[in-house]
CSV table of C-alpha atoms in Angstrom, one decimal:
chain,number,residue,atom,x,y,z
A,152,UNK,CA,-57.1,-10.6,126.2
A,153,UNK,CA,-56.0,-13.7,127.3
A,154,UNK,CA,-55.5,-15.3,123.9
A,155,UNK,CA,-53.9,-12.1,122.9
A,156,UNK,CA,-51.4,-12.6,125.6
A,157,UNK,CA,-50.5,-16.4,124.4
A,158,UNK,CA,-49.6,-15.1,121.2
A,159,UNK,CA,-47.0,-12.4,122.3
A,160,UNK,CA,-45.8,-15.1,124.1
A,161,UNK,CA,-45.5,-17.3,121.3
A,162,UNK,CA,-43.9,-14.7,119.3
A,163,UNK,CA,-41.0,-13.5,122.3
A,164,UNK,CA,-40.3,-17.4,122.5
A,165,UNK,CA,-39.9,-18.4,118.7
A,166,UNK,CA,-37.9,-15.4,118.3
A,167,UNK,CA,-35.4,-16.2,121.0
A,168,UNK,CA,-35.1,-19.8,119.7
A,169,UNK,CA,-34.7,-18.4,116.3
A,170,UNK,CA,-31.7,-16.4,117.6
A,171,UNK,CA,-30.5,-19.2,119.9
A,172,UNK,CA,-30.5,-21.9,116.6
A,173,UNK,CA,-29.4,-19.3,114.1
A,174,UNK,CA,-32.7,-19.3,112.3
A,175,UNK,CA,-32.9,-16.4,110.3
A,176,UNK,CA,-35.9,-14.0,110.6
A,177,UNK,CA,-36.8,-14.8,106.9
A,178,UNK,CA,-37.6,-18.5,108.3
A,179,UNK,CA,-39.1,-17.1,111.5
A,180,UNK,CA,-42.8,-17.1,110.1
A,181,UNK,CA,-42.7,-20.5,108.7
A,182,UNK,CA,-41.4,-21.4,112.3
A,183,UNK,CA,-44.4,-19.9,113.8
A,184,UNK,CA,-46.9,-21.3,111.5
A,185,UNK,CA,-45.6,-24.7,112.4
A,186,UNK,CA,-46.7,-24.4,116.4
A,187,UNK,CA,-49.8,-23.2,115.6
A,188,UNK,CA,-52.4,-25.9,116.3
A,189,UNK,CA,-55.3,-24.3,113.6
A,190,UNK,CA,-56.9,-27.1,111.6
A,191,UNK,CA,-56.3,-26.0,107.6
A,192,UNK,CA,-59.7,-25.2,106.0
A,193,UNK,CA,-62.5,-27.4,105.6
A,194,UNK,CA,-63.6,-25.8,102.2
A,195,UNK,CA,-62.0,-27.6,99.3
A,196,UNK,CA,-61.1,-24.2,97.6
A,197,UNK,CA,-59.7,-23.2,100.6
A,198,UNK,CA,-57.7,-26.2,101.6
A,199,UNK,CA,-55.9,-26.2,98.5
A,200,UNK,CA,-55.2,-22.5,98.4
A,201,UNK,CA,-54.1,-23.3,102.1
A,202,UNK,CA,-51.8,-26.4,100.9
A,203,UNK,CA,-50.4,-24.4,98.4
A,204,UNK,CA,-50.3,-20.6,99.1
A,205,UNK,CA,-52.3,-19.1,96.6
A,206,UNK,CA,-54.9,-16.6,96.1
A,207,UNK,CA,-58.4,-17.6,95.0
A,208,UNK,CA,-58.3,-16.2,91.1
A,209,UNK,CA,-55.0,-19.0,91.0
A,210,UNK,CA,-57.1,-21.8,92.1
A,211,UNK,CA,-60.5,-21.4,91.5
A,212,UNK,CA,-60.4,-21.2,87.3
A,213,UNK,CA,-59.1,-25.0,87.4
A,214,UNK,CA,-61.4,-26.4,90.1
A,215,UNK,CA,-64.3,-24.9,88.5
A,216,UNK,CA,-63.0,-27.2,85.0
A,217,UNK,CA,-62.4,-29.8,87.3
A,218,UNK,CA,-65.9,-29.4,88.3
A,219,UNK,CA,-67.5,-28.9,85.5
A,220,UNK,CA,-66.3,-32.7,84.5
A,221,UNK,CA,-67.3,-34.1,87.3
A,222,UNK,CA,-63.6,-34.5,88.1
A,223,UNK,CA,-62.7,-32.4,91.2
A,224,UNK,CA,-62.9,-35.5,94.0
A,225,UNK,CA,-60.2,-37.5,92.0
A,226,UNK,CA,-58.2,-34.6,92.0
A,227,UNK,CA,-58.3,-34.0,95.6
A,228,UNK,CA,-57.9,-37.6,96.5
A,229,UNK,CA,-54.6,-37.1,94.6
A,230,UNK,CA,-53.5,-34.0,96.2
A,231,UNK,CA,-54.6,-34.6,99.8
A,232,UNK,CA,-55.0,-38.4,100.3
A,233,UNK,CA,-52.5,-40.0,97.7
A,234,UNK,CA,-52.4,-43.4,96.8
A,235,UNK,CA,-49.3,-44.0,94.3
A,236,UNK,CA,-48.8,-47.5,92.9
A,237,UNK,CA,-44.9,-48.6,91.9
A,238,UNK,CA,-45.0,-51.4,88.9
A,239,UNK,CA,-41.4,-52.9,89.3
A,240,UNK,CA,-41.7,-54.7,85.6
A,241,UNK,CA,-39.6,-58.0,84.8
A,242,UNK,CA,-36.6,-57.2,86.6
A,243,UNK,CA,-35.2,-60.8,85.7
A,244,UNK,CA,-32.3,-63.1,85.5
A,245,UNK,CA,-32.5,-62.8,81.6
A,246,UNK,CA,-33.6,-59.4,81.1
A,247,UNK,CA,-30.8,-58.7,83.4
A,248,UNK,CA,-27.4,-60.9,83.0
A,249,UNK,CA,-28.9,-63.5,80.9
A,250,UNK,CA,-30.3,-64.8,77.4
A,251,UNK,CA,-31.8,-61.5,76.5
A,252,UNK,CA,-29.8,-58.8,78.6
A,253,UNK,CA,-30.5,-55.6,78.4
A,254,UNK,CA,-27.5,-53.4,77.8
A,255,UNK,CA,-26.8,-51.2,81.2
A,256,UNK,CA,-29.5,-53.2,83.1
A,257,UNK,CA,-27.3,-54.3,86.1
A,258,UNK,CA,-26.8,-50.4,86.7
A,259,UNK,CA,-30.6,-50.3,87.7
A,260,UNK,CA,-30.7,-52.9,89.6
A,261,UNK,CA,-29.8,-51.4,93.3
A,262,UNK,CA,-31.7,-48.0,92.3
A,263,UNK,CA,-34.6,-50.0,91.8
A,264,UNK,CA,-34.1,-52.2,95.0
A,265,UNK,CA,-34.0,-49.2,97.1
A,266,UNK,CA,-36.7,-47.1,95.4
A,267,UNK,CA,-39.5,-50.4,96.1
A,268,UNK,CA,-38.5,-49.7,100.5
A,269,UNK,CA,-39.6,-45.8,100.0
A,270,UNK,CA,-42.6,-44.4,102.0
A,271,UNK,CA,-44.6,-43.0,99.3
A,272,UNK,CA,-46.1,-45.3,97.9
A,273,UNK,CA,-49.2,-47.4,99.0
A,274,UNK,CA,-48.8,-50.7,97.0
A,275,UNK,CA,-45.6,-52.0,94.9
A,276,UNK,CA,-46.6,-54.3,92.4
A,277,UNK,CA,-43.7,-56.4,90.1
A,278,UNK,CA,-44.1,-58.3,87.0
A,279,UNK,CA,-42.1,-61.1,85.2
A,280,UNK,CA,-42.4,-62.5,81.9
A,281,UNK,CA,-43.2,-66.1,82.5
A,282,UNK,CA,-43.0,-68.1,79.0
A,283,UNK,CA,-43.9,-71.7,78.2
A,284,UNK,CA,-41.5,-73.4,76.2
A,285,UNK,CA,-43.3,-73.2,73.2
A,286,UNK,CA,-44.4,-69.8,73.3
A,287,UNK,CA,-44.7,-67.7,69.5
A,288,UNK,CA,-41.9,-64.8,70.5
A,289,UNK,CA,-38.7,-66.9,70.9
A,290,UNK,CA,-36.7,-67.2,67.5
A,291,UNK,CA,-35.9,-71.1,68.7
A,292,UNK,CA,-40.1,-71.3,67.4
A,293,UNK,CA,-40.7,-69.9,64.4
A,294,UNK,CA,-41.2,-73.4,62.8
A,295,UNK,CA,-44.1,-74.3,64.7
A,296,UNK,CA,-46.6,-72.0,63.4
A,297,UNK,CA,-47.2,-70.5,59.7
A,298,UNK,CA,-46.5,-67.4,58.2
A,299,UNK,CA,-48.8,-65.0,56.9
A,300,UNK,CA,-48.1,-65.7,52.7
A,301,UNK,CA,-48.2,-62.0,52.4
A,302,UNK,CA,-45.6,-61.2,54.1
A,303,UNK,CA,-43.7,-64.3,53.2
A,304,UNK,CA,-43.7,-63.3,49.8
A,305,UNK,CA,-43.0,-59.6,50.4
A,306,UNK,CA,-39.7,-61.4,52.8
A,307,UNK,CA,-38.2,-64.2,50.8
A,308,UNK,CA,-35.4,-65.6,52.7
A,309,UNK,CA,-34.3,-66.8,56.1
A,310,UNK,CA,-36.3,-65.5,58.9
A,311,UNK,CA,-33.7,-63.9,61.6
A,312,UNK,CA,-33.1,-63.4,65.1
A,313,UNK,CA,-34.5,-60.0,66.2
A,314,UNK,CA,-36.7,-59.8,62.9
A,315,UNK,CA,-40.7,-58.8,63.2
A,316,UNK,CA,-42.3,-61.5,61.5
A,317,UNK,CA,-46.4,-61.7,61.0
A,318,UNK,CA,-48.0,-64.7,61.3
A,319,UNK,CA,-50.9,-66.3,59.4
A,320,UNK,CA,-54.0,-65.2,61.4
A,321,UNK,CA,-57.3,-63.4,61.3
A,322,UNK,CA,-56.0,-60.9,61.8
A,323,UNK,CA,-52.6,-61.3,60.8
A,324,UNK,CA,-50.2,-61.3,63.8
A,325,UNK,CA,-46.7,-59.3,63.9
A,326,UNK,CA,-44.2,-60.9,66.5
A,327,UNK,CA,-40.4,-59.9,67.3
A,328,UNK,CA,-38.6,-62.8,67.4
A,329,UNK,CA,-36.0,-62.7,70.5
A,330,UNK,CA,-34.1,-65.5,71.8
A,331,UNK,CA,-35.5,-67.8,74.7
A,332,UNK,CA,-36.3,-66.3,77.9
A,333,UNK,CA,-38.0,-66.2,81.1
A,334,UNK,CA,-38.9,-69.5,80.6
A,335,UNK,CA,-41.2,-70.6,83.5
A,336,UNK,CA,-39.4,-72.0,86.5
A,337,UNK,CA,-36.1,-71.4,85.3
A,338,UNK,CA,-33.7,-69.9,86.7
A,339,UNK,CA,-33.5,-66.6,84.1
A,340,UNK,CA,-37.0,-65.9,84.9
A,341,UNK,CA,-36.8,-65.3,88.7
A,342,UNK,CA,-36.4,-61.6,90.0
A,343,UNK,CA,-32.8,-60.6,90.2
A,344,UNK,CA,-31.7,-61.6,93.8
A,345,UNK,CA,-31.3,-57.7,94.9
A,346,UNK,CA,-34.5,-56.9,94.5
A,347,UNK,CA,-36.6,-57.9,97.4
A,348,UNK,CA,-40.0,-59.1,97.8
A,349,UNK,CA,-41.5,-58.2,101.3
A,350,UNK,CA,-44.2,-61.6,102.3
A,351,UNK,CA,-47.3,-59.6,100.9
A,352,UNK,CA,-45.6,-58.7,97.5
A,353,UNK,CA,-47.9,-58.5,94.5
A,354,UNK,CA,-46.6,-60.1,91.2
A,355,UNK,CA,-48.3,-60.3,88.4
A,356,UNK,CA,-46.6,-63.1,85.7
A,357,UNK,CA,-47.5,-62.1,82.0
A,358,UNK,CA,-47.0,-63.9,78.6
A,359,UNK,CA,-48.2,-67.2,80.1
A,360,UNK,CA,-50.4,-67.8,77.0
A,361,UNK,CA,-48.2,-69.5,74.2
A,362,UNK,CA,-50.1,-68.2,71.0
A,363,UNK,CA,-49.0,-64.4,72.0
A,364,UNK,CA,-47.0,-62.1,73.6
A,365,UNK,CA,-48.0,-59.6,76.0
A,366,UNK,CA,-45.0,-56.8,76.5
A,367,UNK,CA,-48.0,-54.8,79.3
A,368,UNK,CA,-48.3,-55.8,82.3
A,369,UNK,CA,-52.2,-55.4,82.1
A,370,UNK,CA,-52.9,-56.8,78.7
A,371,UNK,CA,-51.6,-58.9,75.8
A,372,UNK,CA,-50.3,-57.9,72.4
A,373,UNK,CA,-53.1,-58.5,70.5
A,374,UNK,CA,-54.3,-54.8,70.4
A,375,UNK,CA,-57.8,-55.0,71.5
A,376,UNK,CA,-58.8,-53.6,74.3
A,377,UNK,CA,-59.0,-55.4,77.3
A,378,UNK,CA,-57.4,-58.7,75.7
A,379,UNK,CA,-55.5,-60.9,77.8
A,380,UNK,CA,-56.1,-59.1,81.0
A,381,UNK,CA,-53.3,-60.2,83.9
A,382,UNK,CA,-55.6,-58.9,86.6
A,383,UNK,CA,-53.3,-55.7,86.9
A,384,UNK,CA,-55.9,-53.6,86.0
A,385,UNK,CA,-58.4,-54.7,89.1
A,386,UNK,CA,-55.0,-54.4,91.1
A,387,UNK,CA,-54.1,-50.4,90.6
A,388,UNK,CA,-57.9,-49.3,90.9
A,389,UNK,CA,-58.4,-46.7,93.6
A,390,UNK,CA,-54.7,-45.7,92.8
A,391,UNK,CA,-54.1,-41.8,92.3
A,392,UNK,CA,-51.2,-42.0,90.1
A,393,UNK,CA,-48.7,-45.1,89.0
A,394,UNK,CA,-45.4,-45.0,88.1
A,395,UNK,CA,-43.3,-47.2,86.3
A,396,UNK,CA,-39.9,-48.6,86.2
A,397,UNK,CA,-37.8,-51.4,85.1
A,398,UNK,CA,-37.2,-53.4,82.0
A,399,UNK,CA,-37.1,-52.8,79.2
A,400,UNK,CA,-38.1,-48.9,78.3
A,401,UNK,CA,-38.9,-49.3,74.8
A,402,UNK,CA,-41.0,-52.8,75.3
A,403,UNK,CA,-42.9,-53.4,78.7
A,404,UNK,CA,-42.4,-50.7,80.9
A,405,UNK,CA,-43.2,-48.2,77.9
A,406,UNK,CA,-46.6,-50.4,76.8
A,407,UNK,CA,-47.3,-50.6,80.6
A,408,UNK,CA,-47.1,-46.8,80.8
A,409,UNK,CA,-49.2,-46.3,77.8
A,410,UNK,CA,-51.8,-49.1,79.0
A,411,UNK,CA,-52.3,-47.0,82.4
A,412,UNK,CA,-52.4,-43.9,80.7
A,413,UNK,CA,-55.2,-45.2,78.7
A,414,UNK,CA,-57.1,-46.6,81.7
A,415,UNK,CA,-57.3,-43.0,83.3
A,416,UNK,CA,-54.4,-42.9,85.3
A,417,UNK,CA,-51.8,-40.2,86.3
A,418,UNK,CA,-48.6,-42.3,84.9
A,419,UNK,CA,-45.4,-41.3,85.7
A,420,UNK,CA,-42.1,-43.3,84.0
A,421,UNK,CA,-39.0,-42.5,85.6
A,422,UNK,CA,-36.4,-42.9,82.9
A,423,UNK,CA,-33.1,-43.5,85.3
A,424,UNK,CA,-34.8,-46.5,86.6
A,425,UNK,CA,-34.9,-48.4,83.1
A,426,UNK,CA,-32.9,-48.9,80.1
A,427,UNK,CA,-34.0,-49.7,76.7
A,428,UNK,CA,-33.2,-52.2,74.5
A,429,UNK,CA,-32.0,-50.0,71.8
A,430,UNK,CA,-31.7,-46.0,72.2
A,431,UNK,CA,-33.8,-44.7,69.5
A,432,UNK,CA,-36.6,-47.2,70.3
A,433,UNK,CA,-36.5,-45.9,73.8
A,434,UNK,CA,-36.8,-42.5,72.9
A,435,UNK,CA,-39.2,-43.1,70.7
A,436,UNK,CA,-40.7,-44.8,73.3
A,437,UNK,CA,-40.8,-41.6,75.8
A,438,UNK,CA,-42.2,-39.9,72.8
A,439,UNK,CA,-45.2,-42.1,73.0
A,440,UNK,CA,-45.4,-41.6,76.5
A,441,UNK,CA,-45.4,-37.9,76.7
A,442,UNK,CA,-47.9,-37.6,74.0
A,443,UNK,CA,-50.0,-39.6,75.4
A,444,UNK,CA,-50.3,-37.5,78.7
A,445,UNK,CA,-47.5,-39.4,80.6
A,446,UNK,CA,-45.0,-37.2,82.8
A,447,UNK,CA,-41.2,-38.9,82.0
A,448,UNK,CA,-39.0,-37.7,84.8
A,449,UNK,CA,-36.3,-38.9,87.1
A,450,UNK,CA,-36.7,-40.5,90.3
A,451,UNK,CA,-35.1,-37.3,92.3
A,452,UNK,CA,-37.3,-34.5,90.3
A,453,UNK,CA,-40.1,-36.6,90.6
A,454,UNK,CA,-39.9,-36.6,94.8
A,455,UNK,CA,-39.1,-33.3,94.3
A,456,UNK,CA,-42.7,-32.1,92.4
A,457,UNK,CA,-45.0,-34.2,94.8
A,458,UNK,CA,-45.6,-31.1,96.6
A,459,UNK,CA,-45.7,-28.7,93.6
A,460,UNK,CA,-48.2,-26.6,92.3
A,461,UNK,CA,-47.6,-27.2,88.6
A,462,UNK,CA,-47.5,-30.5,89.3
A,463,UNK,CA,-51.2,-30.8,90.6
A,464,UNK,CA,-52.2,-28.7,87.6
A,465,UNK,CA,-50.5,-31.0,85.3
A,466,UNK,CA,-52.4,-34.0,86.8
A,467,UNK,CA,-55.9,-31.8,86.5
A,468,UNK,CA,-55.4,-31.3,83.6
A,469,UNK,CA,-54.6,-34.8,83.0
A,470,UNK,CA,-58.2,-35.7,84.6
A,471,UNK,CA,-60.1,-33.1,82.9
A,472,UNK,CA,-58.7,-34.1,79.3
A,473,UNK,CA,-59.7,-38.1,80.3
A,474,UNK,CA,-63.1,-37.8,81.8
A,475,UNK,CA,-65.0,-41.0,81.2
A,476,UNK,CA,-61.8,-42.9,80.2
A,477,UNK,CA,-62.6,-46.3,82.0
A,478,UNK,CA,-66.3,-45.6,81.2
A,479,UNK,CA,-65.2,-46.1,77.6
A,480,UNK,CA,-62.8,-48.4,77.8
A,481,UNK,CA,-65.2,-51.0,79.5
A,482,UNK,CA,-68.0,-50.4,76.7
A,483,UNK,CA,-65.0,-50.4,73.8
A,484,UNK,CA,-63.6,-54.1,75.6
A,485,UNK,CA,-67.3,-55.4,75.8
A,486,UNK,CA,-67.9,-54.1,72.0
A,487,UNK,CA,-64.2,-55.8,70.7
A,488,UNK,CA,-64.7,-59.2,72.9
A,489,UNK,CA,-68.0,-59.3,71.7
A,490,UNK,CA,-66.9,-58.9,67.3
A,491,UNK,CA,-63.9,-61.1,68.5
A,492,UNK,CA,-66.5,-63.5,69.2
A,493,UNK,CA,-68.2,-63.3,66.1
A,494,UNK,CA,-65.1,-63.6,64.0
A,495,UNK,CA,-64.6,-67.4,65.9
């Protein structure tokens, strides 16, 4: 009786307020379920059905998949106890007003400042490109190491700025030759000056090794996996989804994105916090990404979706189609290091 009583009193005094602050009565229920002190549901199935307003036969199907793959606690760390990771990549001097500018890049630049000081995310992570002199991708270098006779023969003439040349290797390498940049501790490889650093910043400094490039942030270019690992990798674990921004789209934030995708991670490239080098490789860059499970979104619908049903189904669906992803990756890295190893 007495509880009963509390309630009509509840309901007489959020419908006054409701008239007072000209709250419609179509609001007035959400109004009321925001007093109420109830705990939501213990049960999983019941918590997300809770979090998201919807009948059993909507939720149940998936979690039973989920399930099944031994998938569903990932997926619930990811809808109730998020842990996003922001990889700001090589938003520098060069890449930005200097030797190898990318076009539109100062447009990013305050977008991306801001977007590091938001709330959601749990860790922020940057990269730069950090060259020594002598390293294999600037043009000013293409003396110092032979060419593969193959493709020498196939590409008489003077080698070019911008060209893809291969080098002679086992196995053969192919390297873009750009101009010099980021060279370490020069002034073109420091962060643009707009984009902070709080004292406990992570950055992670890539392409340090002169014989190759590495346009990820967690490997290097040599396409085996695991090779020339930057430590990222042991940085982003425990994360529930990453997302990606930066420079440039069609060359390290787009082989970053792919990289996480392939280590089992929810990846999320906004596309109005980069620019690409050239258009079409960019889109054919966000190509790569989508098909490779990737969601390429802006910064605004993304913010929007965090709390979306569809979006939780996309990223169970993301889980359930990568089961054992980092279980296989480690084996495939210890398998490739190991005929690497051989080959020396």
């Amino acid at each position: 009786m007495y509880l009963s009583m509390q309630l009509v009193i509840l309901v007489l005094v959020s419908t006054i307020h409701a008239q007072s602050e000209n709250i419609s009565y179509a609001n007035l229920a959400e109004l009321l379920l925001s007093t109420t002190t109830k705990s939501p549901p213990s049960d999983p199935l019941q918590r997300v059905m809770h979090k998201f307003n919807l009948y059993e036969h909507e939720v149940s199907p998936l979690m039973k998949r989920l399930d099944s793959v031994g998938q569903t606690v990932k997926w619930l760390r990811h809808v109730f106890s998020p842990r996003r990771t922001l990889l700001v990549i090589d938003m520098q001097n060069d890449f930005i007003t200097g030797s190898l500018a990318v076009n539109d890049a100062k447009e990013i630049v305050t977008p991306v400042a801001e977007l590091t000081n938001e709330e959601v995310w749990n860790q922020v992570i940057y990269t730069q490109d950090w060259h020594p002199q002598d390293h294999i991708s600037f043009f000013s270098n293409v003396d110092l190491r032979p060419l593969d006779s193959t493709w020498s023969s196939e590409h008489p003439g003077k080698v070019s700025m911008f060209e893809e040349v291969v080098f002679k290797r086992y196995p053969p390498y192919a390297q873009v030759l750009w101009p010099d940049h980021c060279v370490q501790d020069t002034e073109g490889a420091e962060l643009h000056s707009n984009i902070t650093t709080p004292k406990k910043t992570k950055i992670i400094q890539k392409g340090t090794n002169p014989l190759i490039d590495s346009y990820s942030a967690f490997f290097d270019n040599t396409g085996m996996q695991g090779s020339g690992s930057t430590g990222l990798k042991e940085m982003v674990k425990g994360s529930t989804e990453v997302v990606v921004v930066g420079l440039a789209m069609d060359y390290c934030v787009g082989y970053t994105s792919l990289h996480s995708l392939e280590l089992g991670y929810p990846t999320t490239l906004l596309r109005d916090m980069t620019r690409p080098v050239k258009i079409q490789t960019g889109e054919d860059m966000l190509a790569m990404v989508r098909e490779g499970g990737g969601q390429v979104t802006t910064w605004n619908s993304w913010r929007k979706e965090l709390e979306d049903w569809q979006r939780a189904k996309d990223v169970a669906e993301f889980f359930i189609a990568n089961t054992g992803v980092l279980e296989n990756m480690s084996m495939l890295t210890t398998m490739a290091l190991f005929a690497f190893i051989l080959i020396m």
